């Protein structure tokens, strides 16, 4: 029987991480297990920055955005000697299992620790929704709602003035925030890595919309594809729309987690602890066909991304009006 368990957050922060932490703590306590939090991710493991927490701690963090226990990237964790120091710190406190909330890089660390004798379970936490082995990641729903609210507000002003706006959206190479955001707001034009429109194609489409007197145009683009300000200038010069660029940036990462965010984060946390109680490790918790599943981390790290070309094409067709 496990007596002590720890939880950490790693990589980029995401709304809902605190709800998952709270669920791990509460589930541990309900099973007579002492819960610990690790400060600043794997760095905290190496620096022995751990703290035992209680029910009051868990209840107070449920609705907060970000991660109250901190997060940091530690490339050195790939080195076995660094991991050995982390394991020694866990063993000093008789911590036998660890829940890791983060992305694929965090999973790799969890997999290595499991092989070295500390059972780890990974929970998907990133706004980008780019963990291909789960249909949903903690943080995505809240970030998406921020994107949608922002574009809705942008629409109000560009509709008033017959303008175009280039809106740059986060995603770290995954177009889900852009696709879902364009779907929910009716963005006339969007471009992602998976469904790429070139600058020429974007400009041509804005010119077509101008020719039919379309009053406002939202061009939603995933980050790292274009210089959004330069694209806006070109659209204005060639289409006739007065055009600006808005880069949503890190406002997408913060904010109070949505109800559904908290719901799934809580169930992920419960599921993770229950797997550890069974003596399982080297697993990630994911959502598949609206069911929570536990799968082997190693087999999921290189899983192929789902092809969403039909979805992209369908949304693009209805949003442009043909």
XYZ file of C-alpha atoms in Angstrom:
322
model
C 0.000 0.000 0.000
C 1.324 3.427 -0.986
C 1.838 5.706 2.008
C 3.107 8.897 0.338
C 2.464 10.406 -3.089
C 3.660 13.586 -4.846
C 2.380 15.727 -7.713
C 4.162 18.223 -9.956
C 3.390 20.432 -12.947
C 5.883 20.724 -15.772
C 6.227 22.728 -18.987
C 3.880 25.582 -19.833
C 1.194 26.499 -17.302
C -2.426 25.832 -18.200
C -5.769 26.699 -16.593
C -7.158 23.620 -14.849
C -3.815 22.352 -13.593
C -4.760 23.429 -10.073
C -8.004 21.468 -10.266
C -5.995 18.369 -11.198
C -3.556 18.987 -8.333
C -6.499 19.387 -5.945
C -8.019 16.115 -7.152
C -4.742 14.239 -6.611
C -4.436 15.644 -3.086
C -8.062 14.886 -2.162
C -7.985 11.378 -3.618
C -4.760 10.619 -1.780
C -6.169 11.862 1.534
C -9.384 9.881 1.086
C -7.257 6.746 0.760
C -5.110 7.454 3.825
C -2.106 8.603 1.776
C 0.021 11.660 2.583
C 0.120 14.036 -0.417
C 3.107 16.204 -1.301
C 3.487 18.931 -3.941
C 6.724 19.543 -5.821
C 7.580 23.187 -6.475
C 8.638 24.259 -9.981
C 8.382 20.917 -11.722
C 11.332 18.552 -12.097
C 13.634 21.300 -10.833
C 11.882 21.035 -7.477
C 12.529 17.295 -7.394
C 16.234 17.867 -7.925
C 16.392 20.750 -5.417
C 14.329 18.841 -2.822
C 11.650 21.549 -2.850
C 8.659 19.488 -1.710
C 5.884 20.245 0.760
C 3.201 18.132 2.420
C -0.277 19.619 1.850
C -3.771 19.151 3.246
C -7.432 19.325 2.293
C -7.613 23.087 2.884
C -4.785 23.631 0.389
C -6.637 21.577 -2.222
C -9.945 23.347 -1.742
C -8.400 26.823 -2.001
C -6.726 26.255 -5.387
C -9.563 24.646 -7.345
C -10.707 27.781 -9.197
C -7.322 29.426 -9.781
C -5.631 29.691 -13.165
C -2.005 28.782 -13.859
C -0.326 26.438 -11.413
C 0.111 27.450 -7.775
C 3.011 25.035 -7.290
C 4.964 26.516 -10.168
C 6.433 25.052 -13.318
C 9.854 25.123 -14.949
C 11.695 23.398 -17.750
C 14.788 21.374 -16.848
C 16.580 19.964 -19.927
C 19.220 18.452 -17.619
C 16.629 15.978 -16.353
C 17.510 13.845 -19.364
C 20.779 13.010 -17.573
C 20.632 9.920 -15.358
C 22.750 11.501 -12.603
C 20.264 14.367 -12.310
C 17.344 11.939 -12.099
C 19.164 9.910 -9.464
C 19.324 13.015 -7.271
C 15.581 13.505 -7.714
C 14.855 9.900 -6.764
C 17.055 10.186 -3.682
C 15.026 13.212 -2.559
C 11.775 11.303 -3.037
C 13.060 8.320 -1.105
C 14.141 10.527 1.814
C 10.482 11.386 2.293
C 9.366 7.819 1.510
C 7.422 9.016 -1.540
C 6.639 5.972 -3.661
C 4.625 7.438 -6.540
C 4.396 10.621 -8.578
C 1.721 12.317 -10.705
C 3.148 14.506 -13.490
C 0.891 17.111 -15.122
C 2.285 18.448 -18.400
C 3.019 17.675 -22.038
C 5.047 15.151 -24.016
C 8.369 16.376 -22.598
C 7.021 15.926 -19.081
C 5.881 12.411 -19.983
C 9.396 11.475 -21.037
C 10.665 12.375 -17.579
C 7.851 10.376 -15.980
C 8.667 7.356 -18.109
C 12.345 7.475 -17.112
C 11.544 7.809 -13.396
C 9.215 4.800 -13.613
C 12.014 2.716 -15.093
C 14.210 3.820 -12.178
C 11.739 2.590 -9.566
C 9.259 5.438 -8.932
C 5.851 4.736 -10.448
C 4.636 7.799 -12.385
C 1.360 8.649 -14.056
C 1.117 11.503 -16.584
C -1.861 13.844 -16.934
C -2.099 15.918 -20.168
C -1.775 19.617 -19.362
C -1.282 22.200 -22.140
C -3.476 24.830 -23.783
C -2.329 23.700 -27.234
C -4.213 20.363 -27.245
C -1.145 18.924 -28.970
C -0.795 15.675 -27.024
C -1.944 13.422 -29.826
C -2.757 10.482 -27.570
C -5.573 12.368 -25.831
C -8.610 14.011 -27.397
C -8.479 16.789 -24.797
C -5.767 18.395 -22.684
C -6.153 20.411 -19.505
C -6.099 24.097 -20.432
C -7.471 23.838 -23.962
C -11.113 24.637 -23.189
C -10.271 27.741 -21.159
C -7.784 28.995 -23.757
C -10.322 28.381 -26.511
C -12.941 30.410 -24.661
C -10.406 33.240 -24.350
C -9.748 33.090 -28.100
C -13.457 33.090 -28.916
C -14.221 35.968 -26.552
C -11.334 37.975 -28.028
C -12.395 37.420 -31.635
C -16.009 38.261 -30.777
C -14.854 41.561 -29.315
C -12.639 42.231 -32.320
C -15.600 41.518 -34.595
C -17.642 44.232 -32.858
C -15.157 46.939 -33.802
C -14.203 45.793 -37.307
C -17.867 45.342 -38.201
C -18.452 48.918 -37.071
C -15.712 50.272 -39.343
C -15.702 47.881 -42.323
C -12.229 46.536 -41.546
C -10.129 43.387 -41.557
C -8.160 41.986 -38.618
C -5.385 39.411 -38.613
C -5.601 37.495 -35.322
C -2.584 35.404 -34.319
C -3.398 32.438 -32.074
C -1.138 30.172 -29.994
C -0.769 26.454 -30.662
C 2.919 25.422 -30.718
C 2.558 23.797 -34.126
C -0.930 22.432 -33.439
C -3.821 24.227 -35.138
C -6.631 23.186 -32.792
C -7.031 26.556 -31.054
C -7.169 28.267 -34.457
C -9.536 25.698 -35.998
C -11.931 25.588 -33.052
C -11.730 29.364 -32.624
C -12.501 29.962 -36.314
C -15.383 27.503 -36.097
C -16.934 29.170 -33.060
C -16.579 32.737 -34.380
C -17.145 32.316 -38.101
C -13.701 33.629 -39.042
C -13.776 34.060 -42.812
C -10.153 32.998 -43.365
C -7.849 30.810 -41.287
C -4.493 29.182 -41.771
C -2.670 26.565 -39.711
C 0.249 24.227 -40.219
C -2.175 21.333 -40.892
C -4.377 23.326 -43.289
C -2.067 25.965 -44.679
C -3.081 28.955 -46.747
C -0.210 30.989 -48.165
C -0.056 34.781 -47.965
C -1.047 34.917 -51.634
C -4.122 32.773 -50.970
C -5.104 34.829 -47.917
C -4.776 38.093 -49.832
C -6.726 36.705 -52.790
C -9.582 35.683 -50.499
C -9.727 39.082 -48.783
C -9.858 40.733 -52.213
C -12.773 38.461 -53.174
C -14.628 39.334 -49.972
C -14.039 43.037 -50.609
C -15.435 42.669 -54.136
C -18.748 41.369 -52.760
C -18.873 44.116 -50.098
C -18.333 41.794 -47.137
C -18.304 44.239 -44.232
C -15.772 42.671 -41.810
C -13.110 39.990 -42.190
C -11.315 37.983 -39.524
C -8.109 36.254 -40.641
C -7.187 33.731 -37.932
C -3.620 32.430 -38.204
C -1.690 30.016 -36.028
C 1.494 31.330 -34.448
C 4.866 30.891 -36.167
C 3.367 30.871 -39.678
C 3.615 34.538 -40.669
C 4.764 37.963 -39.598
C 1.207 38.964 -38.723
C 1.823 42.713 -38.857
C 3.476 42.446 -42.270
C 0.594 40.276 -43.480
C -1.908 42.889 -42.287
C -0.067 45.620 -44.213
C -0.098 43.548 -47.381
C -3.812 42.768 -47.033
C -4.561 46.466 -46.636
C -2.423 47.433 -49.614
C -3.903 44.839 -51.977
C -7.493 44.400 -50.814
C -8.559 47.876 -49.799
C -9.627 46.815 -46.300
C -8.133 48.889 -43.500
C -6.311 46.094 -41.686
C -4.547 45.611 -38.381
C -3.000 42.634 -36.554
C -3.769 41.461 -33.036
C -1.479 38.923 -31.389
C -3.410 37.344 -28.533
C -0.243 36.019 -26.915
C -0.127 34.921 -23.309
C -3.601 36.102 -22.369
C -4.565 32.693 -23.803
C -2.566 30.902 -21.105
C -4.114 32.611 -18.088
C -7.553 33.013 -16.610
C -10.079 31.206 -14.444
C -10.579 27.625 -15.666
C -13.966 26.859 -17.188
C -16.422 24.451 -15.573
C -15.616 21.689 -18.083
C -11.907 22.275 -17.530
C -12.331 21.660 -13.806
C -14.586 18.680 -14.435
C -12.122 16.773 -16.610
C -9.062 17.861 -14.599
C -10.698 16.544 -11.444
C -11.538 13.195 -13.017
C -8.042 12.917 -14.521
C -6.558 13.441 -11.047
C -8.809 10.834 -9.436
C -8.069 8.335 -12.195
C -4.307 8.890 -11.911
C -4.190 8.189 -8.176
C -6.358 5.097 -8.584
C -3.923 3.729 -11.176
C -1.024 4.289 -8.780
C -2.961 2.490 -6.038
C -3.130 -0.510 -8.375
C 0.678 -0.442 -8.570
C 0.745 0.867 -12.134
C 3.307 3.312 -13.521
C 4.679 4.553 -16.838
C 1.159 5.469 -17.944
C -0.549 8.612 -19.157
C -4.175 9.522 -18.517
C -6.042 10.580 -21.630
C -9.516 11.157 -23.014
C -10.633 8.858 -25.828
C -14.191 8.841 -27.185
C -15.312 10.721 -24.070
C -13.850 8.073 -21.756
C -10.786 8.391 -19.522
C -8.171 5.776 -20.343
C -4.688 4.846 -19.123
C -2.134 4.010 -21.769
C 1.559 3.220 -21.899
C 3.593 6.427 -22.143
C 6.274 5.003 -24.417
C 3.787 3.830 -27.045
C 1.924 7.151 -27.117
C 4.812 9.624 -27.410
C 5.190 8.942 -31.131
C 1.515 8.457 -31.958
C 0.357 9.964 -35.245
C -1.751 13.107 -35.083
C -5.360 12.638 -36.133
C -6.152 13.841 -39.644
C -8.678 16.674 -39.414
C -8.610 17.682 -43.073
C -12.335 17.046 -43.563
C -13.148 19.237 -40.572
C -10.871 22.017 -41.829
C -12.399 21.884 -45.298
C -15.979 21.891 -44.018
C -15.435 24.925 -41.758
C -13.508 26.820 -44.407
C -16.293 26.230 -46.932
C -19.160 27.467 -44.757
C -17.229 30.427 -43.323
C -16.311 31.808 -46.744
C -19.839 31.322 -48.010
C -19.272 28.695 -50.689
